[in-house]
mmCIF file of C-alpha atoms in Angstrom:
data_model
loop_
_atom_site.group_PDB
_atom_site.id
_atom_site.type_symbol
_atom_site.label_atom_id
_atom_site.label_comp_id
_atom_site.label_asym_id
_atom_site.label_seq_id
_atom_site.Cartn_x
_atom_site.Cartn_y
_atom_site.Cartn_z
ATOM 1 C CA MET A 1 -14.953 36.644 45.278
ATOM 2 C CA ASN A 2 -12.827 33.766 43.903
ATOM 3 C CA ASN A 3 -9.775 33.149 46.060
ATOM 4 C CA SER A 4 -7.721 31.363 43.187
ATOM 5 C CA ALA A 5 -6.940 32.081 39.654
ATOM 6 C CA ASP A 6 -8.817 30.161 37.076
ATOM 7 C CA SER A 7 -10.515 26.942 37.928
ATOM 8 C CA ARG A 8 -8.762 25.128 35.267
ATOM 9 C CA PRO A 9 -4.884 24.815 34.932
ATOM 10 C CA LEU A 10 -3.490 27.898 33.159
ATOM 11 C CA THR A 11 -2.152 26.878 29.715
ATOM 12 C CA ALA A 12 1.678 26.813 29.615
ATOM 13 C CA ASP A 13 4.028 27.726 26.822
ATOM 14 C CA PRO A 14 4.956 24.273 24.973
ATOM 15 C CA VAL A 15 8.584 25.349 24.873
ATOM 16 C CA THR A 16 9.245 27.224 28.432
ATOM 17 C CA GLY A 17 6.271 25.004 30.158
ATOM 18 C CA THR A 18 5.220 28.437 31.903
ATOM 19 C CA PRO A 19 2.265 30.793 31.291
ATOM 20 C CA ALA A 20 2.783 33.877 29.084
ATOM 21 C CA ILE A 21 3.081 36.241 32.156
ATOM 22 C CA THR A 22 3.681 35.620 35.787
ATOM 23 C CA VAL A 23 3.529 38.131 38.652
ATOM 24 C CA THR A 24 4.538 37.158 42.282
ATOM 25 C CA ASN A 25 3.874 39.072 45.354
ATOM 26 C CA LEU A 26 4.200 42.433 43.512
ATOM 27 C CA VAL A 27 4.014 45.776 45.088
ATOM 28 C CA ARG A 28 4.633 49.085 43.667
ATOM 29 C CA ASP A 29 3.928 51.905 46.200
ATOM 30 C CA PHE A 30 3.435 55.557 45.029
ATOM 31 C CA GLY A 31 2.341 56.747 48.420
ATOM 32 C CA ARG A 32 -1.297 58.199 47.223
ATOM 33 C CA PHE A 33 -1.587 54.814 45.387
ATOM 34 C CA ARG A 34 -0.234 51.294 45.938
ATOM 35 C CA LEU A 35 -0.381 48.437 43.525
ATOM 36 C CA GLY A 36 -0.248 44.934 45.355
ATOM 37 C CA PRO A 37 0.503 42.922 46.880
ATOM 38 C CA LEU A 38 -0.352 41.321 43.443
ATOM 39 C CA ASP A 39 -0.220 37.811 42.366
ATOM 40 C CA LEU A 40 -1.418 36.905 38.768
ATOM 41 C CA SER A 41 -1.038 34.575 35.856
ATOM 42 C CA ILE A 42 -1.709 35.135 32.103
ATOM 43 C CA PRO A 43 -2.219 31.901 30.211
ATOM 44 C CA VAL A 44 -0.592 31.273 26.724
ATOM 45 C CA GLY A 45 -2.803 30.891 23.893
ATOM 46 C CA TYR A 46 -5.629 33.229 24.831
ATOM 47 C CA ILE A 47 -6.701 36.758 24.786
ATOM 48 C CA THR A 48 -7.070 38.056 28.765
ATOM 49 C CA GLY A 49 -8.763 41.342 29.261
ATOM 50 C CA LEU A 50 -7.128 43.431 32.074
ATOM 51 C CA VAL A 51 -10.033 45.688 33.646
ATOM 52 C CA GLY A 52 -10.904 48.002 36.087
ATOM 53 C CA ALA A 53 -11.602 51.628 36.826
ATOM 54 C CA ASN A 54 -9.511 54.454 36.239
ATOM 55 C CA GLY A 55 -6.810 54.745 38.547
ATOM 56 C CA ALA A 56 -7.187 50.504 39.348
ATOM 57 C CA GLY A 57 -3.697 50.140 38.249
ATOM 58 C CA LYS A 58 -3.823 48.759 34.847
ATOM 59 C CA THR A 59 -1.298 50.916 33.301
ATOM 60 C CA THR A 60 1.233 50.713 36.165
ATOM 61 C CA LEU A 61 0.993 47.034 35.804
ATOM 62 C CA LEU A 62 1.870 47.101 32.068
ATOM 63 C CA LYS A 63 4.946 49.600 32.576
ATOM 64 C CA LEU A 64 6.078 47.128 35.351
ATOM 65 C CA LEU A 65 5.919 44.177 33.014
ATOM 66 C CA LEU A 66 7.791 46.296 30.327
ATOM 67 C CA GLY A 67 10.618 47.295 32.721
ATOM 68 C CA LEU A 68 9.431 51.077 32.375
ATOM 69 C CA GLN A 69 9.116 51.127 36.260
ATOM 70 C CA THR A 70 10.793 49.188 39.115
ATOM 71 C CA PRO A 71 8.669 47.381 41.641
ATOM 72 C CA ASP A 72 9.202 47.720 45.300
ATOM 73 C CA ALA A 73 8.911 44.089 45.950
ATOM 74 C CA GLY A 74 7.792 41.065 43.789
ATOM 75 C CA GLU A 75 8.907 39.069 40.843
ATOM 76 C CA LEU A 76 7.794 39.144 37.095
ATOM 77 C CA SER A 77 8.123 37.324 34.063
ATOM 78 C CA LEU A 78 7.401 37.188 30.282
ATOM 79 C CA LEU A 79 7.565 34.176 28.333
ATOM 80 C CA GLY A 80 9.337 32.429 31.059
ATOM 81 C CA HIS A 81 12.249 35.069 31.607
ATOM 82 C CA PRO A 82 12.350 37.567 34.476
ATOM 83 C CA VAL A 83 11.363 41.139 33.815
ATOM 84 C CA GLY A 84 14.771 43.061 33.445
ATOM 85 C CA ASP A 85 16.943 40.613 31.921
ATOM 86 C CA ASP A 86 18.691 41.564 28.736
ATOM 87 C CA ASN A 87 17.446 39.143 26.546
ATOM 88 C CA VAL A 88 16.915 40.084 22.928
ATOM 89 C CA ALA A 89 15.100 37.154 21.986
ATOM 90 C CA VAL A 90 12.154 37.747 24.534
ATOM 91 C CA ARG A 91 11.930 41.544 23.453
ATOM 92 C CA GLU A 92 11.316 40.420 19.878
ATOM 93 C CA ASP A 93 8.642 38.103 20.976
ATOM 94 C CA ILE A 94 6.644 41.074 22.484
ATOM 95 C CA GLY A 95 4.780 43.651 20.846
ATOM 96 C CA VAL A 96 3.459 46.804 22.798
ATOM 97 C CA VAL A 97 0.908 49.582 22.429
ATOM 98 C CA LEU A 98 0.657 52.028 25.057
ATOM 99 C CA ASP A 99 -1.305 55.514 25.219
ATOM 100 C CA ALA A 100 1.173 57.424 23.390
ATOM 101 C CA PRO A 101 3.432 56.888 20.428
ATOM 102 C CA PHE A 102 7.206 55.883 21.445
ATOM 103 C CA VAL A 103 8.540 57.419 18.076
ATOM 104 C CA LEU A 104 9.609 60.669 17.411
ATOM 105 C CA PRO A 105 6.894 63.233 16.410
ATOM 106 C CA ASP A 106 8.757 64.416 13.458
ATOM 107 C CA TRP A 107 9.211 61.286 11.684
ATOM 108 C CA THR A 108 7.025 59.880 9.123
ATOM 109 C CA ILE A 109 5.435 56.717 9.476
ATOM 110 C CA GLY A 110 7.655 55.366 6.775
ATOM 111 C CA ASN A 111 10.594 56.343 8.664
ATOM 112 C CA ALA A 112 9.323 54.900 11.796
ATOM 113 C CA GLY A 113 9.195 51.490 10.154
ATOM 114 C CA ARG A 114 12.642 51.728 8.895
ATOM 115 C CA ALA A 115 13.968 53.121 12.232
ATOM 116 C CA LEU A 116 12.500 49.938 14.044
ATOM 117 C CA ALA A 117 13.166 47.415 11.502
ATOM 118 C CA PRO A 118 16.876 46.679 12.325
ATOM 119 C CA PHE A 119 16.145 45.840 15.882
ATOM 120 C CA TYR A 120 14.066 42.839 14.894
ATOM 121 C CA SER A 121 15.413 39.671 12.962
ATOM 122 C CA ARG A 122 11.494 38.857 12.154
ATOM 123 C CA TRP A 123 10.735 42.231 10.936
ATOM 124 C CA ASP A 124 8.292 42.062 7.930
ATOM 125 C CA THR A 125 8.532 44.885 5.522
ATOM 126 C CA ALA A 126 5.600 43.834 3.297
ATOM 127 C CA LEU A 127 3.502 43.032 6.645
ATOM 128 C CA PHE A 128 4.021 46.483 7.873
ATOM 129 C CA GLY A 129 2.918 48.035 4.646
ATOM 130 C CA ARG A 130 -0.241 45.882 4.463
ATOM 131 C CA LEU A 131 -0.987 46.965 7.809
ATOM 132 C CA LEU A 132 -0.512 50.592 7.075
ATOM 133 C CA ASN A 133 -2.897 50.108 4.001
ATOM 134 C CA ARG A 134 -5.402 48.289 6.250
ATOM 135 C CA PHE A 135 -5.434 51.165 8.706
ATOM 136 C CA HIS A 136 -5.506 53.873 5.913
ATOM 137 C CA LEU A 137 -2.053 55.343 7.128
ATOM 138 C CA GLU A 138 0.104 57.282 4.554
ATOM 139 C CA PRO A 139 3.709 56.333 4.836
ATOM 140 C CA SER A 140 4.468 59.995 4.195
ATOM 141 C CA ALA A 141 2.349 61.481 7.239
ATOM 142 C CA GLN A 142 4.297 62.879 10.054
ATOM 143 C CA VAL A 143 3.547 60.941 13.286
ATOM 144 C CA LYS A 144 2.774 64.439 15.043
ATOM 145 C CA SER A 145 -0.035 64.970 12.544
ATOM 146 C CA LEU A 146 -1.892 61.834 13.441
ATOM 147 C CA SER A 147 -5.185 61.715 15.438
ATOM 148 C CA ARG A 148 -5.276 59.573 18.465
ATOM 149 C CA GLY A 149 -6.642 56.593 16.495
ATOM 150 C CA GLU A 150 -4.082 56.871 13.940
ATOM 151 C CA SER A 151 -1.421 56.962 16.374
ATOM 152 C CA THR A 152 -2.769 53.621 17.677
ATOM 153 C CA LYS A 153 -2.951 52.156 14.596
ATOM 154 C CA LEU A 154 0.459 53.057 13.646
ATOM 155 C CA MET A 155 1.639 51.525 17.062
ATOM 156 C CA LEU A 156 -0.162 48.489 16.179
ATOM 157 C CA ALA A 157 1.442 48.041 12.929
ATOM 158 C CA LEU A 158 4.943 48.576 14.241
ATOM 159 C CA ALA A 159 3.956 46.170 17.263
ATOM 160 C CA MET A 160 3.025 43.543 14.787
ATOM 161 C CA ALA A 161 5.273 43.954 12.028
ATOM 162 C CA HIS A 162 8.039 42.059 13.944
ATOM 163 C CA GLN A 163 5.827 39.132 14.441
ATOM 164 C CA PRO A 164 5.653 38.959 18.149
ATOM 165 C CA ARG A 165 4.326 36.009 20.258
ATOM 166 C CA LEU A 166 2.604 38.309 23.264
ATOM 167 C CA LEU A 167 0.998 41.542 22.656
ATOM 168 C CA LEU A 168 0.680 44.079 25.533
ATOM 169 C CA LEU A 169 -2.338 46.451 24.730
ATOM 170 C CA ASP A 170 -3.257 49.546 26.993
ATOM 171 C CA GLU A 171 -6.535 50.716 26.017
ATOM 172 C CA PRO A 172 -5.931 50.187 22.403
ATOM 173 C CA THR A 173 -9.624 50.601 21.224
ATOM 174 C CA SER A 174 -10.369 53.695 23.443
ATOM 175 C CA GLY A 175 -11.274 56.693 21.457
ATOM 176 C CA LEU A 176 -12.032 54.979 18.055
ATOM 177 C CA ASP A 177 -14.689 54.935 16.136
ATOM 178 C CA PRO A 178 -17.065 51.815 16.355
ATOM 179 C CA ALA A 179 -16.012 50.894 12.797
ATOM 180 C CA THR A 180 -12.170 50.978 13.487
ATOM 181 C CA ARG A 181 -12.679 49.402 16.784
ATOM 182 C CA ARG A 182 -14.391 46.533 15.031
ATOM 183 C CA ASP A 183 -11.465 46.230 12.658
ATOM 184 C CA LEU A 184 -8.933 46.126 15.220
ATOM 185 C CA LEU A 185 -10.653 43.216 17.218
ATOM 186 C CA ASP A 186 -10.799 41.395 13.904
ATOM 187 C CA LEU A 187 -7.017 41.859 13.541
ATOM 188 C CA PHE A 188 -6.562 40.676 17.096
ATOM 189 C CA ALA A 189 -8.651 37.699 16.493
ATOM 190 C CA GLU A 190 -6.646 37.034 13.090
ATOM 191 C CA PHE A 191 -3.273 37.461 15.368
ATOM 192 C CA MET A 192 -4.480 34.644 17.604
ATOM 193 C CA ALA A 193 -5.842 32.130 14.924
ATOM 194 C CA ALA A 194 -2.410 32.463 13.391
ATOM 195 C CA ASP A 195 -0.545 30.439 16.106
ATOM 196 C CA PRO A 196 -1.601 28.450 19.199
ATOM 197 C CA SER A 197 1.244 30.001 21.139
ATOM 198 C CA HIS A 198 -0.050 33.573 20.431
ATOM 199 C CA THR A 199 -1.350 35.677 23.357
ATOM 200 C CA ILE A 200 -2.650 39.052 24.071
ATOM 201 C CA LEU A 201 -2.851 40.905 27.490
ATOM 202 C CA PHE A 202 -5.646 43.596 26.698
ATOM 203 C CA SER A 203 -6.108 46.748 29.259
ATOM 204 C CA THR A 204 -9.471 48.252 28.552
ATOM 205 C CA HIS A 205 -12.642 49.620 30.173
ATOM 206 C CA LEU A 206 -14.735 48.978 27.141
ATOM 207 C CA THR A 207 -16.367 45.811 28.311
ATOM 208 C CA SER A 208 -18.317 45.399 24.973
ATOM 209 C CA ASP A 209 -14.889 44.911 23.301
ATOM 210 C CA LEU A 210 -14.059 42.027 25.890
ATOM 211 C CA GLU A 211 -17.383 40.397 25.282
ATOM 212 C CA ARG A 212 -16.558 40.193 21.702
ATOM 213 C CA ILE A 213 -12.846 38.625 21.738
ATOM 214 C CA ALA A 214 -11.781 37.704 25.544
ATOM 215 C CA ASP A 215 -11.244 34.418 26.719
ATOM 216 C CA HIS A 216 -10.067 35.177 30.128
ATOM 217 C CA LEU A 217 -10.665 38.351 32.677
ATOM 218 C CA ARG A 218 -8.427 39.865 35.442
ATOM 219 C CA VAL A 219 -10.529 42.579 37.351
ATOM 220 C CA LEU A 220 -8.210 45.330 39.337
ATOM 221 C CA SER A 221 -9.683 47.432 41.957
ATOM 222 C CA HIS A 222 -7.426 49.908 44.203
ATOM 223 C CA GLY A 223 -4.246 48.174 43.038
ATOM 224 C CA ARG A 224 -5.447 44.674 43.921
ATOM 225 C CA LEU A 225 -6.803 41.587 41.996
ATOM 226 C CA VAL A 226 -10.537 41.183 42.877
ATOM 227 C CA GLU A 227 -11.396 38.719 39.943
ATOM 228 C CA ALA A 228 -9.960 36.085 37.851
ATOM 229 C CA GLY A 229 -11.036 33.439 35.606
ATOM 230 C CA THR A 230 -12.318 32.705 32.238
ATOM 231 C CA LEU A 231 -14.710 35.197 30.805
ATOM 232 C CA ASP A 232 -17.796 32.765 31.095
ATOM 233 C CA GLU A 233 -16.635 31.622 34.619
ATOM 234 C CA VAL A 234 -16.494 35.015 35.970
ATOM 235 C CA VAL A 235 -19.764 36.144 34.658
ATOM 236 C CA GLU A 236 -21.603 32.944 35.814
ATOM 237 C CA ARG A 237 -20.101 33.764 39.499
ATOM 238 C CA TYR A 238 -22.161 36.758 39.934
ATOM 239 C CA ALA A 239 -25.891 38.199 40.056
ATOM 240 C CA ILE A 240 -27.460 41.473 40.450
ATOM 241 C CA ALA A 241 -29.767 42.012 43.501
ATOM 242 C CA ARG A 242 -32.402 44.916 43.239
ATOM 243 C CA GLY A 243 -35.249 45.519 45.641
ATOM 244 C CA PRO A 244 -36.603 48.041 48.409
ATOM 245 C CA ARG A 245 -34.303 49.127 51.086
ATOM 246 C CA ARG A 246 -36.360 47.338 53.816
ATOM 247 C CA ALA A 247 -35.296 44.130 52.652
ATOM 248 C CA LEU A 248 -31.680 44.987 53.559
ATOM 249 C CA THR A 249 -30.386 43.354 56.695
ATOM 250 C CA PRO A 250 -26.872 43.446 58.301
ATOM 251 C CA GLN A 251 -26.399 39.909 57.084
ATOM 252 C CA ASN A 252 -27.445 40.244 53.545
ATOM 253 C CA ARG A 253 -25.890 43.813 53.395
ATOM 254 C CA ALA A 254 -22.595 42.324 53.922
ATOM 255 C CA LEU A 255 -23.040 39.879 50.953
ATOM 256 C CA ILE A 256 -23.394 43.054 48.273
ATOM 257 C CA TYR A 257 -20.388 44.404 46.381
ATOM 258 C CA GLY A 258 -20.775 47.742 45.362
ATOM 259 C CA LEU A 259 -24.085 48.541 47.082
ATOM 260 C CA HIS A 260 -25.874 51.440 45.555
ATOM 261 C CA GLU A 261 -28.937 52.837 47.688
ATOM 262 C CA ARG A 262 -31.378 55.653 46.598
ATOM 263 C CA ALA A 263 -34.651 56.825 47.740
ATOM 264 C CA ASP A 264 -36.283 53.569 49.074
ATOM 265 C CA ILE A 265 -34.477 51.115 46.760
ATOM 266 C CA PHE A 266 -31.265 49.240 46.210
ATOM 267 C CA ASP A 267 -29.083 47.554 43.804
ATOM 268 C CA GLY A 268 -25.701 45.697 44.011
ATOM 269 C CA LEU A 269 -23.600 42.685 42.697
ATOM 270 C CA ILE A 270 -23.828 39.384 44.692
ATOM 271 C CA ALA A 271 -22.296 36.190 44.243
ATOM 272 C CA ALA A 272 -24.509 33.718 42.634
ATOM 273 C CA ALA A 273 -24.187 31.212 45.442
ATOM 274 C CA ASP A 274 -25.462 33.787 47.774
ATOM 275 C CA THR A 275 -28.941 34.500 46.319
ATOM 276 C CA ALA A 276 -30.717 32.467 49.119
ATOM 277 C CA GLY A 277 -29.746 35.195 51.476
ATOM 278 C CA PHE A 278 -32.349 37.472 50.008
ATOM 279 C CA GLY A 279 -36.069 37.764 50.677
ATOM 280 C CA VAL A 280 -38.745 37.470 48.120
ATOM 281 C CA GLU A 281 -38.905 41.201 47.673
ATOM 282 C CA VAL A 282 -35.453 40.997 46.015
ATOM 283 C CA VAL A 283 -35.115 40.426 42.399
ATOM 284 C CA ILE A 284 -32.111 38.731 41.365
ATOM 285 C CA ASP A 285 -30.943 39.143 37.732
ATOM 286 C CA PRO A 286 -27.878 37.683 35.868
ATOM 287 C CA ALA A 287 -25.096 40.193 35.987
ATOM 288 C CA THR A 288 -23.198 41.428 32.883
ATOM 289 C CA LEU A 289 -19.671 42.015 32.628
ATOM 290 C CA ASP A 290 -20.245 45.699 32.712
ATOM 291 C CA ASP A 291 -22.286 45.081 36.231
ATOM 292 C CA ILE A 292 -19.399 43.169 37.549
ATOM 293 C CA VAL A 293 -16.563 45.620 36.587
ATOM 294 C CA VAL A 294 -18.323 48.540 37.669
ATOM 295 C CA HIS A 295 -19.557 46.959 41.049
ATOM 296 C CA LEU A 296 -16.226 45.312 42.086
ATOM 297 C CA SER A 297 -14.489 48.572 41.080
ATOM 298 C CA THR A 298 -16.460 50.408 43.734
ATOM 299 C CA THR A 299 -16.219 47.976 46.402
ATOM 300 C CA ALA A 300 -14.151 49.148 49.454
ATOM 301 C CA GLU A 301 -10.652 49.277 49.032
ATOM 302 C CA ASP A 302 -10.033 46.621 51.747
ATOM 303 C CA VAL A 303 -11.943 43.920 50.051
ATOM 304 C CA PRO A 304 -9.476 41.647 48.473
ATOM 305 C CA LEU A 305 -9.762 38.524 46.201
#
């Protein structure tokens, strides 16, 4: 696996001269699960997909970036400022969608907007109204009456109405019907097109969404970063090997990530550069993004980037 981040320099903020997100030597140890040591950068001006199996550490990383959890070691920064700094300007520049509403369940949707508006100098009431209309959300509806999909749409409306530069999204399209997912992806594309400094970090397990909108990819497995690069670069680095088990040798077995053996056949992910290590009995096919995420996520815990 690649031992660096992207092969091209990360795009930096034109004002601060830094990436949108920087994580250095991060560790968060829960005993049963350990995130890190983790180093990563998220470039300004792109949509970056954060992917991995359930339990890989995606939500933990987002909560650490938001200051909702405290790391055991390491440093994190958002938009050039250390996480934990009481910087109002930075908070205004960040929009957040987590897996549950952060507003009171007895509030109406309209009340939620009015409650948050005073905390943001760039809050746009008209934009909030347009987003509610786009998402078919009634301002008079109570938060506790909303479905999961409607709750996600409300969180997006609240996150985007104060016109942030950076969106942190935790599984925003999970559980949504295809039409709604498409509308949300269109909205993210519009957000990115509106300003070259806009950035999205998008945690998801739906690789079809990433294939449509993501520019960069970060893959977590067992709390470690196992891949990083542009979407195209990552896909081009891998292939799928399939063949009879008799074609496996100790040498080429070691080249396979997420080896799957059944009956008399095998399949697994390999680096595209390692195809010469397999004989004529083995079929080599291009890897899909789903192949890469699945096989890297099932690779042994002690295989780091």
